[in-house]
Amino acid sequence: MTIALAATTAAPAEPVTAGPAEPAARVLTGDRPTGRLHLGHYFGTLANRVRLQKGGADLFVVIADFQVLTDRDVADDLPRYVEELLLDYLAVGIDPDRATIFTHSSVPALNQLLLPFLSLVSVAELRRNPTVKDEINHSRQSSVSGLMFTYPAHQAADILFCKAGLVPVGQDQLPHLEITRTIARRFNDRYPATGSPVFPEPEALLSAAPLLLGTDGTKMSKSRDNAISLAADADETARLIRGAKTDADRHITYDPERRPEVASLLLLASLCLDREPAVLAEEIGSGGAAALKRCVTEAVNGFLAPIRARRAELARDPGHLRAVLRAGNERADAVAEATLDEVRAAMSSRY
Ligand code: ATP
Ligand code: MG
């Protein structure tokens, strides 16, 4: 099966359904267990995951627990955050019976790929990564750890262990995808396998909202106190949107270049309502930021109401969540062992 999507596509495209004799295309993506998922996740990647899975893709979702340590000393309360992520995934419609949801610390063979992968990138390449630079700037750490610089290579292991061809992500992930593609290409060149190359060169899939801004006007992030989480209640959502940064111009227009904060709010309402942001801007017109924020609040709360209800229902059965993760970890482990075996064969280190 092929999924007819170009690399870094800006608009959602329809996946092609798998034919009966063809294996489903593999898609991998994931999140750090650092908090509840937010609207940036939903419109940046979660909606694409659900859509691709419905189109027949074999979806892998990594809960990147080791990566929590890139910008903090200890990973606080991991079991709770892992559970929050599982709740968010299932609430937005990822089908746990068909998806492989796993924690990468539970899959030793995946982590073993990191060693050969690190030998395939230079320190200069790791240092140049603009997303890592941005994350260092926002980090509250007094020094930068080796993990911070090397986590994009670890992410290559997350993607390549299952030979994913497509990775639905937000814009901040594009430099990491480039490193993954480089690692795959260099591995295949340096260690030619008999038959087809060991790794595919995966492509990023961007959505129509690849960089949703948070209430402070910078990238909405779990760790920056600027996010509207999917699980927030209606009142908290209203309060957060009321406090969102806008600009001094009272007349609302849709101008992403010159008015990024206002445009991001309009985009958010437009995604929730399935209407054009420019049309919403015209309707609000001279109503100013207050009318814009009322519109966004109603749109977000209306859109999230069924997701929130499903999430509350799922939270009553933590045993189910644990079973989903156990099954995902087992499947990921088997896939990773098989890939590591191929890697050993290609590197002549099968003894
Ligand atoms: P943290 O602050 O802990 O790093 P985060 O909010 O950046 O959390 P991640 O777990 O790092 O979330 O990212 C998970 C996925 O969600 C990635 O594919 C990322 O590109 C995407 N994503 C995160 N924030 C946004 C956003 N504001 N807009 C679009 N996509 C996003
Ligand atoms: Mg992040």
mmCIF file of C-alpha atoms and ligand atoms in Angstrom:
data_model
loop_
_atom_site.group_PDB
_atom_site.id
_atom_site.type_symbol
_atom_site.label_atom_id
_atom_site.label_comp_id
_atom_site.label_asym_id
_atom_site.label_seq_id
_atom_site.Cartn_x
_atom_site.Cartn_y
_atom_site.Cartn_z
ATOM 1 C CA MET A 1 0.000 0.000 0.000
ATOM 2 C CA THR A 2 1.091 3.551 -0.605
ATOM 3 C CA ILE A 3 -0.196 6.497 1.302
ATOM 4 C CA ALA A 4 -0.469 9.354 -1.174
ATOM 5 C CA LEU A 5 1.090 12.072 0.910
ATOM 6 C CA ALA A 6 4.029 14.287 0.101
ATOM 7 C CA ALA A 7 6.727 14.987 2.673
ATOM 8 C CA THR A 8 5.815 17.838 4.995
ATOM 9 C CA THR A 9 2.400 18.335 3.378
ATOM 10 C CA ALA A 10 0.696 21.393 4.793
ATOM 11 C CA ALA A 11 -2.896 20.292 4.297
ATOM 12 C CA PRO A 12 -4.448 17.019 5.442
ATOM 13 C CA ALA A 13 -4.608 14.506 2.604
ATOM 14 C CA GLU A 14 -6.780 11.431 2.398
ATOM 15 C CA PRO A 15 -4.925 8.173 3.022
ATOM 16 C CA VAL A 16 -5.454 5.376 0.532
ATOM 17 C CA THR A 17 -7.095 2.319 2.066
ATOM 18 C CA ALA A 18 -4.942 -0.816 2.153
ATOM 19 C CA GLY A 19 -5.711 -3.429 -0.474
ATOM 20 C CA PRO A 20 -6.440 -6.963 0.773
ATOM 21 C CA ALA A 21 -3.057 -8.470 -0.208
ATOM 22 C CA GLU A 22 -0.877 -5.537 0.859
ATOM 23 C CA PRO A 23 0.506 -4.973 4.355
ATOM 24 C CA ALA A 24 -0.751 -1.793 6.030
ATOM 25 C CA ALA A 25 1.623 1.173 5.832
ATOM 26 C CA ARG A 26 3.380 1.813 9.096
ATOM 27 C CA VAL A 27 3.013 5.165 10.796
ATOM 28 C CA LEU A 28 4.884 6.167 13.945
ATOM 29 C CA THR A 29 4.616 9.232 16.082
ATOM 30 C CA GLY A 30 4.603 10.042 19.782
ATOM 31 C CA ASP A 31 4.714 12.405 22.714
ATOM 32 C CA ARG A 32 6.653 13.032 25.888
ATOM 33 C CA PRO A 33 4.820 12.095 29.111
ATOM 34 C CA THR A 34 5.290 15.586 30.564
ATOM 35 C CA GLY A 35 1.631 16.547 30.978
ATOM 36 C CA ARG A 36 -1.796 16.293 29.409
ATOM 37 C CA LEU A 37 -2.078 16.655 25.659
ATOM 38 C CA HIS A 38 -3.315 20.002 24.373
ATOM 39 C CA LEU A 39 -4.989 21.573 21.359
ATOM 40 C CA GLY A 40 -1.619 21.925 19.593
ATOM 41 C CA HIS A 41 -1.287 18.146 19.757
ATOM 42 C CA TYR A 42 -4.827 17.589 18.587
ATOM 43 C CA PHE A 43 -4.685 19.758 15.489
ATOM 44 C CA GLY A 44 -0.941 19.289 14.914
ATOM 45 C CA THR A 45 -0.805 15.479 14.986
ATOM 46 C CA LEU A 46 -3.544 13.555 16.870
ATOM 47 C CA ALA A 47 -6.240 14.208 14.260
ATOM 48 C CA ASN A 48 -3.880 12.922 11.535
ATOM 49 C CA ARG A 49 -3.089 9.798 13.571
ATOM 50 C CA VAL A 50 -6.769 8.947 13.894
ATOM 51 C CA ARG A 51 -7.428 9.689 10.223
ATOM 52 C CA LEU A 52 -4.482 7.574 9.028
ATOM 53 C CA GLN A 53 -5.499 4.711 11.303
ATOM 54 C CA LYS A 54 -9.063 4.833 9.979
ATOM 55 C CA GLY A 55 -7.557 4.719 6.467
ATOM 56 C CA GLY A 56 -5.867 1.406 7.281
ATOM 57 C CA ALA A 57 -2.407 2.437 8.536
ATOM 58 C CA ASP A 58 -0.611 0.300 11.149
ATOM 59 C CA LEU A 59 -0.218 2.992 13.818
ATOM 60 C CA PHE A 60 2.635 2.974 16.366
ATOM 61 C CA VAL A 61 2.542 5.580 19.143
ATOM 62 C CA VAL A 62 5.621 6.031 21.322
ATOM 63 C CA ILE A 63 5.316 7.471 24.810
ATOM 64 C CA ALA A 64 8.831 8.915 24.938
ATOM 65 C CA ASP A 65 9.563 8.543 28.647
ATOM 66 C CA PHE A 66 13.380 8.709 28.436
ATOM 67 C CA GLN A 67 13.053 12.023 26.582
ATOM 68 C CA VAL A 68 11.414 13.600 29.609
ATOM 69 C CA LEU A 69 14.967 13.893 30.951
ATOM 70 C CA THR A 70 16.211 16.156 28.142
ATOM 71 C CA ASP A 71 15.222 19.342 29.993
ATOM 72 C CA ARG A 72 14.780 18.272 33.633
ATOM 73 C CA ASP A 73 16.761 16.344 36.250
ATOM 74 C CA VAL A 74 14.120 13.770 37.109
ATOM 75 C CA ALA A 75 10.962 12.584 35.416
ATOM 76 C CA ASP A 76 8.219 13.450 37.914
ATOM 77 C CA ASP A 77 5.314 11.092 38.414
ATOM 78 C CA LEU A 78 5.790 9.155 35.174
ATOM 79 C CA PRO A 79 2.996 6.603 35.785
ATOM 80 C CA ARG A 80 0.432 9.409 36.119
ATOM 81 C CA TYR A 81 1.571 11.228 32.971
ATOM 82 C CA VAL A 82 1.726 8.004 30.972
ATOM 83 C CA GLU A 83 -1.859 7.325 32.041
ATOM 84 C CA GLU A 84 -2.896 10.865 31.049
ATOM 85 C CA LEU A 85 -1.458 10.302 27.570
ATOM 86 C CA LEU A 86 -3.234 6.960 27.209
ATOM 87 C CA LEU A 87 -6.504 8.614 28.193
ATOM 88 C CA ASP A 88 -5.982 11.390 25.660
ATOM 89 C CA TYR A 89 -5.139 8.935 22.850
ATOM 90 C CA LEU A 90 -8.185 6.779 23.418
ATOM 91 C CA ALA A 91 -10.488 9.766 23.999
ATOM 92 C CA VAL A 92 -9.622 11.340 20.625
ATOM 93 C CA GLY A 93 -10.332 8.083 18.827
ATOM 94 C CA ILE A 94 -7.100 6.090 18.475
ATOM 95 C CA ASP A 95 -8.280 2.472 18.352
ATOM 96 C CA PRO A 96 -6.263 0.597 21.007
ATOM 97 C CA ASP A 97 -7.098 -2.783 19.468
ATOM 98 C CA ARG A 98 -5.237 -1.896 16.272
ATOM 99 C CA ALA A 99 -2.609 0.608 17.441
ATOM 100 C CA THR A 100 0.703 -0.270 19.142
ATOM 101 C CA ILE A 101 1.050 2.189 22.018
ATOM 102 C CA PHE A 102 4.291 1.710 23.952
ATOM 103 C CA THR A 103 6.789 3.348 26.325
ATOM 104 C CA HIS A 104 10.229 3.347 24.715
ATOM 105 C CA SER A 105 12.011 2.551 27.984
ATOM 106 C CA SER A 106 10.194 -0.828 27.908
ATOM 107 C CA VAL A 107 11.711 -1.828 24.562
ATOM 108 C CA PRO A 108 15.448 -2.586 25.072
ATOM 109 C CA ALA A 109 16.196 -3.506 21.444
ATOM 110 C CA LEU A 110 14.905 -0.112 20.289
ATOM 111 C CA ASN A 111 17.342 1.647 22.598
ATOM 112 C CA GLN A 112 20.220 -0.497 21.394
ATOM 113 C CA LEU A 113 19.848 1.069 17.933
ATOM 114 C CA LEU A 114 20.983 4.368 19.425
ATOM 115 C CA LEU A 115 24.653 3.295 19.516
ATOM 116 C CA PRO A 116 25.175 2.629 15.803
ATOM 117 C CA PHE A 117 22.903 5.584 14.986
ATOM 118 C CA LEU A 118 25.053 7.995 17.014
ATOM 119 C CA SER A 119 28.059 6.938 14.954
ATOM 120 C CA LEU A 120 26.266 8.147 11.827
ATOM 121 C CA VAL A 121 25.815 11.820 12.790
ATOM 122 C CA SER A 122 28.425 14.441 13.559
ATOM 123 C CA VAL A 123 28.527 16.614 16.655
ATOM 124 C CA ALA A 124 28.209 19.651 14.358
ATOM 125 C CA GLU A 125 24.975 18.259 12.885
ATOM 126 C CA LEU A 126 23.558 17.668 16.365
ATOM 127 C CA ARG A 127 24.553 21.175 17.489
ATOM 128 C CA ARG A 128 22.903 22.863 14.496
ATOM 129 C CA ASN A 129 19.408 21.540 15.276
ATOM 130 C CA PRO A 130 17.124 24.617 15.632
ATOM 131 C CA THR A 131 14.472 22.808 17.711
ATOM 132 C CA VAL A 132 17.082 21.660 20.230
ATOM 133 C CA LYS A 133 18.382 25.250 20.402
ATOM 134 C CA ASP A 134 14.856 26.548 21.058
ATOM 135 C CA GLU A 135 14.268 23.917 23.737
ATOM 136 C CA ILE A 136 17.556 24.821 25.434
ATOM 137 C CA ASN A 137 16.445 28.477 25.450
ATOM 138 C CA HIS A 138 13.155 27.565 27.134
ATOM 139 C CA SER A 139 14.708 25.082 29.557
ATOM 140 C CA ARG A 140 15.090 26.047 33.217
ATOM 141 C CA GLN A 141 18.218 23.856 33.574
ATOM 142 C CA SER A 142 21.478 25.533 34.510
ATOM 143 C CA SER A 143 23.450 23.256 32.171
ATOM 144 C CA VAL A 144 22.668 21.325 28.990
ATOM 145 C CA SER A 145 22.912 17.531 29.172
ATOM 146 C CA GLY A 146 24.314 15.197 26.523
ATOM 147 C CA LEU A 147 20.829 13.718 26.214
ATOM 148 C CA MET A 148 19.481 17.077 25.044
ATOM 149 C CA PHE A 149 21.860 17.096 22.064
ATOM 150 C CA THR A 150 21.475 13.421 21.238
ATOM 151 C CA TYR A 151 17.737 12.904 21.661
ATOM 152 C CA PRO A 152 17.019 13.481 17.955
ATOM 153 C CA ALA A 153 19.168 10.376 17.251
ATOM 154 C CA HIS A 154 17.181 8.498 19.887
ATOM 155 C CA GLN A 155 14.052 9.666 18.119
ATOM 156 C CA ALA A 156 15.466 8.156 14.917
ATOM 157 C CA ALA A 157 15.540 4.839 16.801
ATOM 158 C CA ASP A 158 11.894 5.366 17.861
ATOM 159 C CA ILE A 159 10.907 5.811 14.223
ATOM 160 C CA LEU A 160 13.209 3.366 12.461
ATOM 161 C CA PHE A 161 12.875 0.361 14.795
ATOM 162 C CA CYS A 162 9.423 -0.230 13.305
ATOM 163 C CA LYS A 163 10.422 0.989 9.809
ATOM 164 C CA ALA A 164 7.745 3.658 9.777
ATOM 165 C CA GLY A 165 7.330 5.402 6.432
ATOM 166 C CA LEU A 166 5.225 8.301 7.625
ATOM 167 C CA VAL A 167 5.445 10.420 10.788
ATOM 168 C CA PRO A 168 2.545 12.800 11.551
ATOM 169 C CA VAL A 169 4.126 15.589 13.631
ATOM 170 C CA GLY A 170 4.170 19.306 14.372
ATOM 171 C CA GLN A 171 6.605 21.705 12.730
ATOM 172 C CA ASP A 172 9.148 21.559 15.580
ATOM 173 C CA GLN A 173 9.853 17.954 14.609
ATOM 174 C CA LEU A 174 11.024 18.653 11.044
ATOM 175 C CA PRO A 175 14.741 19.010 11.934
ATOM 176 C CA HIS A 176 14.512 15.701 13.836
ATOM 177 C CA LEU A 177 12.899 13.990 10.864
ATOM 178 C CA GLU A 178 15.746 15.248 8.724
ATOM 179 C CA ILE A 179 18.239 13.634 11.126
ATOM 180 C CA THR A 180 16.232 10.393 10.999
ATOM 181 C CA ARG A 181 16.306 10.420 7.199
ATOM 182 C CA THR A 182 20.051 11.101 7.237
ATOM 183 C CA ILE A 183 20.674 8.250 9.687
ATOM 184 C CA ALA A 184 18.570 5.824 7.631
ATOM 185 C CA ARG A 185 20.359 6.812 4.399
ATOM 186 C CA ARG A 186 23.849 6.610 5.927
ATOM 187 C CA PHE A 187 23.122 3.282 7.622
ATOM 188 C CA ASN A 188 21.873 1.796 4.352
ATOM 189 C CA ASP A 189 24.938 3.128 2.477
ATOM 190 C CA ARG A 190 27.461 2.039 5.080
ATOM 191 C CA TYR A 191 25.922 -1.370 5.776
ATOM 192 C CA PRO A 192 24.396 -2.640 2.538
ATOM 193 C CA ALA A 193 22.082 -5.557 3.292
ATOM 194 C CA THR A 194 21.453 -8.476 0.990
ATOM 195 C CA GLY A 195 18.084 -7.676 -0.560
ATOM 196 C CA SER A 196 16.417 -4.358 0.196
ATOM 197 C CA PRO A 197 18.013 -1.687 2.443
ATOM 198 C CA VAL A 198 17.369 -2.139 6.168
ATOM 199 C CA PHE A 199 15.639 1.219 6.750
ATOM 200 C CA PRO A 200 13.112 3.339 4.845
ATOM 201 C CA GLU A 201 13.599 7.134 4.726
ATOM 202 C CA PRO A 202 10.474 8.261 6.563
ATOM 203 C CA GLU A 203 8.522 11.360 5.632
ATOM 204 C CA ALA A 204 6.964 13.917 7.954
ATOM 205 C CA LEU A 205 3.270 14.672 7.635
ATOM 206 C CA LEU A 206 2.275 18.161 8.765
ATOM 207 C CA SER A 207 -1.307 19.232 9.384
ATOM 208 C CA ALA A 208 -2.999 22.531 8.578
ATOM 209 C CA ALA A 209 -1.943 23.708 12.072
ATOM 210 C CA PRO A 210 1.697 22.620 12.354
ATOM 211 C CA LEU A 211 2.554 25.241 14.984
ATOM 212 C CA LEU A 212 -0.354 26.284 17.168
ATOM 213 C CA LEU A 213 0.577 29.107 19.522
ATOM 214 C CA GLY A 214 -0.132 29.040 23.235
ATOM 215 C CA THR A 215 -1.713 31.746 25.377
ATOM 216 C CA ASP A 216 1.634 33.595 25.608
ATOM 217 C CA GLY A 217 2.130 33.753 21.838
ATOM 218 C CA THR A 218 4.906 31.105 21.685
ATOM 219 C CA LYS A 219 4.517 27.450 20.628
ATOM 220 C CA MET A 220 1.822 25.787 22.727
ATOM 221 C CA SER A 221 3.733 23.305 24.891
ATOM 222 C CA LYS A 222 2.979 21.090 27.853
ATOM 223 C CA SER A 223 6.011 22.456 29.693
ATOM 224 C CA ARG A 224 5.498 26.192 29.140
ATOM 225 C CA ASP A 225 2.321 26.957 31.143
ATOM 226 C CA ASN A 226 0.661 28.239 27.971
ATOM 227 C CA ALA A 227 -1.415 25.257 26.881
ATOM 228 C CA ILE A 228 -5.131 24.512 26.727
ATOM 229 C CA SER A 229 -5.301 20.814 27.494
ATOM 230 C CA LEU A 230 -7.922 18.578 25.925
ATOM 231 C CA ALA A 231 -9.043 17.559 29.414
ATOM 232 C CA ALA A 232 -9.435 21.103 30.808
ATOM 233 C CA ASP A 233 -13.022 21.905 31.833
ATOM 234 C CA ALA A 234 -15.126 24.570 30.113
ATOM 235 C CA ASP A 235 -14.483 27.237 32.782
ATOM 236 C CA GLU A 236 -10.728 26.719 32.814
ATOM 237 C CA THR A 237 -10.720 26.868 29.007
ATOM 238 C CA ALA A 238 -12.612 30.183 29.091
ATOM 239 C CA ARG A 239 -10.196 31.591 31.660
ATOM 240 C CA LEU A 240 -7.105 30.536 29.661
ATOM 241 C CA ILE A 241 -8.434 31.970 26.398
ATOM 242 C CA ARG A 242 -9.432 35.232 28.150
ATOM 243 C CA GLY A 243 -5.779 35.574 29.206
ATOM 244 C CA ALA A 244 -4.367 34.842 25.741
ATOM 245 C CA LYS A 245 -2.007 37.388 24.215
ATOM 246 C CA THR A 246 -3.403 39.416 21.298
ATOM 247 C CA ASP A 247 -2.317 42.820 19.925
ATOM 248 C CA ALA A 248 -3.279 46.490 20.095
ATOM 249 C CA ASP A 249 -5.356 46.599 16.878
ATOM 250 C CA ARG A 250 -9.063 46.365 17.841
ATOM 251 C CA HIS A 251 -10.205 45.399 14.351
ATOM 252 C CA ILE A 252 -9.845 41.637 13.907
ATOM 253 C CA THR A 253 -8.208 40.458 10.670
ATOM 254 C CA TYR A 254 -6.609 37.166 9.656
ATOM 255 C CA ASP A 255 -2.960 37.984 8.992
ATOM 256 C CA PRO A 256 -0.634 35.166 10.144
ATOM 257 C CA GLU A 257 2.508 37.097 9.104
ATOM 258 C CA ARG A 258 1.860 40.372 10.903
ATOM 259 C CA ARG A 259 -0.631 39.285 13.592
ATOM 260 C CA PRO A 260 0.482 35.771 14.640
ATOM 261 C CA GLU A 261 -1.334 35.665 18.010
ATOM 262 C CA VAL A 262 -4.690 36.818 16.604
ATOM 263 C CA ALA A 263 -4.261 34.526 13.577
ATOM 264 C CA SER A 264 -3.523 31.519 15.794
ATOM 265 C CA LEU A 265 -6.718 32.140 17.802
ATOM 266 C CA LEU A 266 -8.720 32.480 14.582
ATOM 267 C CA LEU A 267 -7.143 29.294 13.223
ATOM 268 C CA LEU A 268 -8.075 27.450 16.406
ATOM 269 C CA ALA A 269 -11.721 28.534 16.156
ATOM 270 C CA SER A 270 -11.753 27.723 12.445
ATOM 271 C CA LEU A 271 -10.449 24.193 13.028
ATOM 272 C CA CYS A 272 -13.040 23.560 15.745
ATOM 273 C CA LEU A 273 -15.894 24.974 13.630
ATOM 274 C CA ASP A 274 -14.635 23.767 10.230
ATOM 275 C CA ARG A 275 -14.938 27.303 8.829
ATOM 276 C CA GLU A 276 -12.468 29.649 7.133
ATOM 277 C CA PRO A 277 -10.425 31.814 9.553
ATOM 278 C CA ALA A 278 -10.714 34.884 7.290
ATOM 279 C CA VAL A 279 -14.518 34.593 7.296
ATOM 280 C CA LEU A 280 -14.585 34.345 11.096
ATOM 281 C CA ALA A 281 -12.316 37.425 11.272
ATOM 282 C CA GLU A 282 -14.748 39.386 9.080
ATOM 283 C CA GLU A 283 -17.706 38.392 11.243
ATOM 284 C CA ILE A 284 -15.904 39.516 14.404
ATOM 285 C CA GLY A 285 -14.533 42.684 12.765
ATOM 286 C CA SER A 286 -14.610 45.612 15.165
ATOM 287 C CA GLY A 287 -15.823 43.428 18.055
ATOM 288 C CA GLY A 288 -12.161 43.318 19.069
ATOM 289 C CA ALA A 289 -10.204 40.808 21.155
ATOM 290 C CA ALA A 290 -13.084 40.233 23.594
ATOM 291 C CA ALA A 291 -15.436 39.067 20.811
ATOM 292 C CA LEU A 292 -12.654 36.998 19.245
ATOM 293 C CA LYS A 293 -11.988 35.249 22.558
ATOM 294 C CA ARG A 294 -15.710 34.579 23.119
ATOM 295 C CA CYS A 295 -15.900 33.003 19.678
ATOM 296 C CA VAL A 296 -12.785 30.849 20.298
ATOM 297 C CA THR A 297 -13.994 29.750 23.742
ATOM 298 C CA GLU A 298 -17.390 28.624 22.428
ATOM 299 C CA ALA A 299 -15.793 26.855 19.468
ATOM 300 C CA VAL A 300 -13.213 25.010 21.599
ATOM 301 C CA ASN A 301 -15.647 24.004 24.341
ATOM 302 C CA GLY A 302 -18.209 22.788 21.793
ATOM 303 C CA PHE A 303 -15.589 20.809 19.908
ATOM 304 C CA LEU A 304 -14.000 19.217 22.980
ATOM 305 C CA ALA A 305 -17.216 18.351 24.870
ATOM 306 C CA PRO A 306 -17.570 14.799 23.426
ATOM 307 C CA ILE A 307 -13.806 14.123 23.770
ATOM 308 C CA ARG A 308 -13.919 15.236 27.405
ATOM 309 C CA ALA A 309 -16.945 13.050 28.120
ATOM 310 C CA ARG A 310 -15.211 10.003 26.573
ATOM 311 C CA ARG A 311 -12.050 10.742 28.543
ATOM 312 C CA ALA A 312 -13.979 10.860 31.831
ATOM 313 C CA GLU A 313 -15.600 7.538 30.974
ATOM 314 C CA LEU A 314 -12.241 5.903 30.130
ATOM 315 C CA ALA A 315 -10.685 7.197 33.372
ATOM 316 C CA ARG A 316 -13.027 4.883 35.300
ATOM 317 C CA ASP A 317 -11.132 1.821 34.014
ATOM 318 C CA PRO A 318 -7.372 2.187 34.629
ATOM 319 C CA GLY A 319 -6.982 -1.599 34.291
ATOM 320 C CA HIS A 320 -7.933 -1.278 30.620
ATOM 321 C CA LEU A 321 -5.263 1.399 30.099
ATOM 322 C CA ARG A 322 -2.601 -0.802 31.672
ATOM 323 C CA ALA A 323 -3.645 -3.719 29.438
ATOM 324 C CA VAL A 324 -3.406 -1.520 26.328
ATOM 325 C CA LEU A 325 0.130 -0.471 27.270
ATOM 326 C CA ARG A 326 1.198 -4.013 28.160
ATOM 327 C CA ALA A 327 0.023 -5.330 24.787
ATOM 328 C CA GLY A 328 1.684 -2.405 22.976
ATOM 329 C CA ASN A 329 4.987 -2.947 24.772
ATOM 330 C CA GLU A 330 4.952 -6.647 23.893
ATOM 331 C CA ARG A 331 4.323 -5.998 20.212
ATOM 332 C CA ALA A 332 6.891 -3.181 20.023
ATOM 333 C CA ASP A 333 9.438 -5.436 21.699
ATOM 334 C CA ALA A 334 8.963 -8.189 19.107
ATOM 335 C CA VAL A 335 9.235 -5.702 16.231
ATOM 336 C CA ALA A 336 12.366 -4.113 17.737
ATOM 337 C CA GLU A 337 14.071 -7.489 18.270
ATOM 338 C CA ALA A 338 13.483 -8.398 14.616
ATOM 339 C CA THR A 339 14.911 -5.057 13.412
ATOM 340 C CA LEU A 340 17.914 -5.294 15.726
ATOM 341 C CA ASP A 341 18.599 -8.751 14.346
ATOM 342 C CA GLU A 342 18.654 -7.314 10.800
ATOM 343 C CA VAL A 343 20.927 -4.511 11.974
ATOM 344 C CA ARG A 344 23.335 -7.012 13.530
ATOM 345 C CA ALA A 345 23.357 -9.012 10.314
ATOM 346 C CA ALA A 346 24.037 -5.904 8.197
ATOM 347 C CA MET A 347 26.827 -4.820 10.574
ATOM 348 C CA SER A 348 28.368 -8.308 10.649
ATOM 349 C CA SER A 349 27.889 -8.506 14.411
ATOM 350 C CA ARG A 350 25.711 -11.603 14.624
ATOM 351 C CA TYR A 351 27.877 -14.042 16.606
HETATM 352 P P1 ATP B 1 6.939 19.528 25.997
HETATM 353 O O1 ATP B 1 6.754 20.981 26.322
HETATM 354 O O2 ATP B 1 6.981 18.681 27.231
HETATM 355 O O3 ATP B 1 8.081 19.247 25.057
HETATM 356 P P2 ATP B 1 5.065 19.502 23.814
HETATM 357 O O4 ATP B 1 3.802 20.223 24.029
HETATM 358 O O5 ATP B 1 6.132 20.160 23.006
HETATM 359 O O6 ATP B 1 5.593 19.070 25.252
HETATM 360 P P3 ATP B 1 5.711 16.948 22.687
HETATM 361 O O7 ATP B 1 5.376 15.729 23.467
HETATM 362 O O8 ATP B 1 7.115 17.444 22.724
HETATM 363 O O9 ATP B 1 4.710 18.104 23.177
HETATM 364 O O10 ATP B 1 5.299 16.799 21.157
HETATM 365 C C1 ATP B 1 4.455 15.755 20.699
HETATM 366 C C2 ATP B 1 3.986 16.002 19.283
HETATM 367 O O11 ATP B 1 3.069 17.093 19.244
HETATM 368 C C3 ATP B 1 5.085 16.363 18.289
HETATM 369 O O12 ATP B 1 4.780 15.771 17.049
HETATM 370 C C4 ATP B 1 4.976 17.867 18.184
HETATM 371 O O13 ATP B 1 5.463 18.356 16.938
HETATM 372 C C5 ATP B 1 3.483 18.061 18.299
HETATM 373 N N1 ATP B 1 3.178 19.380 18.849
HETATM 374 C C6 ATP B 1 3.505 19.804 20.088
HETATM 375 N N2 ATP B 1 3.121 21.078 20.282
HETATM 376 C C7 ATP B 1 2.536 21.479 19.111
HETATM 377 C C8 ATP B 1 1.941 22.710 18.683
HETATM 378 N N3 ATP B 1 1.896 23.765 19.477
HETATM 379 N N4 ATP B 1 1.423 22.772 17.430
HETATM 380 C C9 ATP B 1 1.479 21.684 16.625
HETATM 381 N N5 ATP B 1 2.023 20.498 16.963
HETATM 382 C C10 ATP B 1 2.559 20.390 18.195
HETATM 383 MG MG MG B 2 8.141 19.212 22.900
#
